[in-house]
GROMACS .gro file of C-alpha atoms in nm:
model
  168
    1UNK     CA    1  11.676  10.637   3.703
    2UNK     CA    2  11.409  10.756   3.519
    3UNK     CA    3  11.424  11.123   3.284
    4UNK     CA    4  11.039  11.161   3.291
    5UNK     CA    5  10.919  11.512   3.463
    6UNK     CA    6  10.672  11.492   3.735
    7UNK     CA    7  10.383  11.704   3.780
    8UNK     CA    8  10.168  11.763   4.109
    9UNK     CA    9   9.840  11.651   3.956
   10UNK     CA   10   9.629  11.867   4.181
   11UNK     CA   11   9.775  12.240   4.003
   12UNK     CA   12   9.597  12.374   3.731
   13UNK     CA   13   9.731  12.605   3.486
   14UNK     CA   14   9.786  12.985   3.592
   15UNK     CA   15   9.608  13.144   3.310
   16UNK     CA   16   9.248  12.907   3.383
   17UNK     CA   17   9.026  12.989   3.656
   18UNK     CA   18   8.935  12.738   3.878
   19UNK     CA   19   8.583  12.602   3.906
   20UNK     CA   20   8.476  12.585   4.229
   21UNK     CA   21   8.291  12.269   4.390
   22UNK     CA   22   7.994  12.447   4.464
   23UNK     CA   23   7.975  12.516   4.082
   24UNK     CA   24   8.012  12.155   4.007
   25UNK     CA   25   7.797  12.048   4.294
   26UNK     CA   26   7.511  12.269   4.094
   27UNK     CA   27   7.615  12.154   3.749
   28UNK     CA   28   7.586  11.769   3.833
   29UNK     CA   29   7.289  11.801   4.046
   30UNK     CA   30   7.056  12.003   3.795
   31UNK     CA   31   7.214  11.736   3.522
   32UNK     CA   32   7.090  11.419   3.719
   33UNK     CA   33   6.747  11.583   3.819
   34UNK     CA   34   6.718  11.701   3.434
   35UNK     CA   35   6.749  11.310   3.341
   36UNK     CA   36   6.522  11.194   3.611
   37UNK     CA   37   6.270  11.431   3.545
   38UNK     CA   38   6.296  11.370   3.157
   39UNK     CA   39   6.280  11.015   3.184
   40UNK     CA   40   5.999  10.981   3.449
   41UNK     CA   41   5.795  11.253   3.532
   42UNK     CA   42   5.644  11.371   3.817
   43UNK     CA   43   5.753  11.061   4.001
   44UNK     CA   44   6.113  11.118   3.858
   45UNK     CA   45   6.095  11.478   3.982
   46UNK     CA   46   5.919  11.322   4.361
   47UNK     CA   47   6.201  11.097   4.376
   48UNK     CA   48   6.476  11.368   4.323
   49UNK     CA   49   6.328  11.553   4.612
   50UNK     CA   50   6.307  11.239   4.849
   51UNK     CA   51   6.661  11.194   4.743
   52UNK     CA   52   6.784  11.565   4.837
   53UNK     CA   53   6.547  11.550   5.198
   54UNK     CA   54   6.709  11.225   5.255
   55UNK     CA   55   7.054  11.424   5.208
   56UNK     CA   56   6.939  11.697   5.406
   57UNK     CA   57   6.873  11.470   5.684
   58UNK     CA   58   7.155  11.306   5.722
   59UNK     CA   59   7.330  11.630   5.700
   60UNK     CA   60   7.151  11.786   5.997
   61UNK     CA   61   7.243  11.462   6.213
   62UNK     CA   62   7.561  11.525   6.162
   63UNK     CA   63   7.537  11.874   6.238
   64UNK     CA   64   7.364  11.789   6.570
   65UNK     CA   65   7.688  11.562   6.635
   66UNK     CA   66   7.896  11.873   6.586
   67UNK     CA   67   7.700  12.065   6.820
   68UNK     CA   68   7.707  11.782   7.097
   69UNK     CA   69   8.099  11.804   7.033
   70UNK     CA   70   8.122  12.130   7.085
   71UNK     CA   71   7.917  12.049   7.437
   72UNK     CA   72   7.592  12.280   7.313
   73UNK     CA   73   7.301  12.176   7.260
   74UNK     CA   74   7.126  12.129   6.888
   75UNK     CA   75   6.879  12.435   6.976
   76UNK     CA   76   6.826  12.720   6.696
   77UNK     CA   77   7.160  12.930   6.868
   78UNK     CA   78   7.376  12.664   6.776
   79UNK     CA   79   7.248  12.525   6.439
   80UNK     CA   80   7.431  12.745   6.215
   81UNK     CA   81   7.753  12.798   6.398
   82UNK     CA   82   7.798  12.402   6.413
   83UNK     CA   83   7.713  12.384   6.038
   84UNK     CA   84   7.881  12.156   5.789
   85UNK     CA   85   7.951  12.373   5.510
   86UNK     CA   86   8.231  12.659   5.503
   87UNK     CA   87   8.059  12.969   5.360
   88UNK     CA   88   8.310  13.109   5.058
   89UNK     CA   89   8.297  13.440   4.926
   90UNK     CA   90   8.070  13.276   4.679
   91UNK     CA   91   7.805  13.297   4.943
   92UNK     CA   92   7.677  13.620   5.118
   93UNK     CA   93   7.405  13.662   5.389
   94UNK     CA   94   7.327  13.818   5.750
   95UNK     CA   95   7.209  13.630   5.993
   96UNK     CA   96   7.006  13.760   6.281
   97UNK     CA   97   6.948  13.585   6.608
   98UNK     CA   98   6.630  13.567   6.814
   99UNK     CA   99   6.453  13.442   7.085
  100UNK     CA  100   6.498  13.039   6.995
  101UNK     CA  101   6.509  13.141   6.582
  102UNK     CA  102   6.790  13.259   6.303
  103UNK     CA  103   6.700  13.461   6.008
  104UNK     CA  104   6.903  13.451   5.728
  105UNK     CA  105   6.887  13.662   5.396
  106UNK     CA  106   7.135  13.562   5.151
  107UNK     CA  107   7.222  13.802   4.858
  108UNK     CA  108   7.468  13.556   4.672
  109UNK     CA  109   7.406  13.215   4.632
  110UNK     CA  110   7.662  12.967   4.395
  111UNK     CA  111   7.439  12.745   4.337
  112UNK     CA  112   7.123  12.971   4.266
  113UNK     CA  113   7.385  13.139   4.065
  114UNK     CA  114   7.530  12.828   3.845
  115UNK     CA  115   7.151  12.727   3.811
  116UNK     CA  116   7.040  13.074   3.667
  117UNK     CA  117   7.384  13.099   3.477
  118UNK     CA  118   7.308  12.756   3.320
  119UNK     CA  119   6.921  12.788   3.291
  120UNK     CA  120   6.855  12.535   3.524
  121UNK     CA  121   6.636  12.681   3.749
  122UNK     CA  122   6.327  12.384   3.718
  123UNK     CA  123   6.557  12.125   3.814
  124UNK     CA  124   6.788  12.378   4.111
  125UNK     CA  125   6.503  12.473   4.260
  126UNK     CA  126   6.415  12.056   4.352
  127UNK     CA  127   6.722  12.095   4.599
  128UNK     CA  128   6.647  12.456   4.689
  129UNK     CA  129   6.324  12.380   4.798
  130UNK     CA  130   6.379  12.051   4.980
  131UNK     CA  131   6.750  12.099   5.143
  132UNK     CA  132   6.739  12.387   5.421
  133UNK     CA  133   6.392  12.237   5.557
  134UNK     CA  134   6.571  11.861   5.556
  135UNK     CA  135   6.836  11.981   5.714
  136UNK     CA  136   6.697  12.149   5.997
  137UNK     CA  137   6.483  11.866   6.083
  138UNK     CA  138   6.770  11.603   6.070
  139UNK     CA  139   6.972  11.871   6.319
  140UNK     CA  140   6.643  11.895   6.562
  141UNK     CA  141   6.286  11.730   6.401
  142UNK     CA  142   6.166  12.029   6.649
  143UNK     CA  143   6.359  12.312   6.402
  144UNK     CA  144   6.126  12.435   6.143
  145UNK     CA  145   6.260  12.620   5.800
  146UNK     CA  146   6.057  12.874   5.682
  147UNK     CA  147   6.198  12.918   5.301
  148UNK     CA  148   5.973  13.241   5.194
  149UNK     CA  149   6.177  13.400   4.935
  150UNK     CA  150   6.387  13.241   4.600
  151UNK     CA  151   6.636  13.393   4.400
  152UNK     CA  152   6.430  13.224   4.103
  153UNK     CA  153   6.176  13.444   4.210
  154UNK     CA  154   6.289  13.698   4.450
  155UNK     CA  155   6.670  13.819   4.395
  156UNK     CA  156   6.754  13.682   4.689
  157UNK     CA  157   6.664  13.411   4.961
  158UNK     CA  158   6.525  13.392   5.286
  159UNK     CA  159   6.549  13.199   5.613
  160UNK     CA  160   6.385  13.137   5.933
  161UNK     CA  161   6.469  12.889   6.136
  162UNK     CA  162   6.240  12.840   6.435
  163UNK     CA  163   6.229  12.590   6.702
  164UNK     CA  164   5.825  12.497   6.798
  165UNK     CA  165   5.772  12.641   7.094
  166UNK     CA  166   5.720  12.361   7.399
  167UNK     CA  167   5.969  12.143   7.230
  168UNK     CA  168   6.287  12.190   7.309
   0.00000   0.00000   0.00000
């Protein structure tokens, strides 16, 4: 029998904070859109944002699956309450429903964060730009994103999520 000491390999030490996945989401992305961008341009930069809407995309089908799971339809009422992602305490906003729209106004971001914190901002904003708008249209072509505010820009972002009238 063997004297050797095991060690769950998913604890970290007490006395480190944990980095969270959003933070290394942020940190890789800006990384690989840095490299792209350095080594080709414009087109580098074109590609990146084909990539993310490509992401987005696929993301918002499988939203659309969750609302058809949950027997609701993939109209603006039930886009963000069959959404993918878990909102953490590293994300803040209000969201305000409409007549066939959501606003959203988010005052805390992670990954606007981690891209400010790490000065990343050229290459953050290639995803922030591209990934609400893919998404929505993957969930429902017919679900517009209207992105008007940036926390590059603005302190905070904003939202609105629309579905074209007559095509529902």
């Amino acid at each position: 029998m063997s004297t050797e000491k095991k060690v769950e390999s998913n604890k970290i030490a007490d006395d480190l904070e944990p980095v969270s996945m959003y933070q290394m989401f942020a940190k890789m992305f800006a990384l690989v859109a840095k490299e792209v961008s350095d080594e080709f341009g414009d087109a580098g930069r074109e590609a990146v944002k084909r990539g993310v809407w490509n992401f987005g995309v696929e993301r918002g089908k499988d939203i659309a699956r969750r609302a058809k799971a949950r027997g609701k339809p993939n109209d603006a009422a039930n886009y963000l309450v069959s959404y993918d992602m878990d909102r953490s305490d590293e994300f803040d906003s209000v969201d305000t429903y409409g007549d066939d729209q959501v606003e959203q106004i988010f005052s805390k971001c992670a990954f606007a964060k981690q891209f400010q914190k790490d000065g990343m901002e050229e290459y953050g904003i290639l995803y922030c730009e591209m990934i609400d708008p893919s998404i929505a249209y993957g969930y429902n072509p017919n679900l517009k994103c209207i992105h008007e505010k940036h926390f590059f820009t603005h302190g905070e972002c904003t939202f609105c999520f629309k579905m074209e009238k007559g095509t529902e």
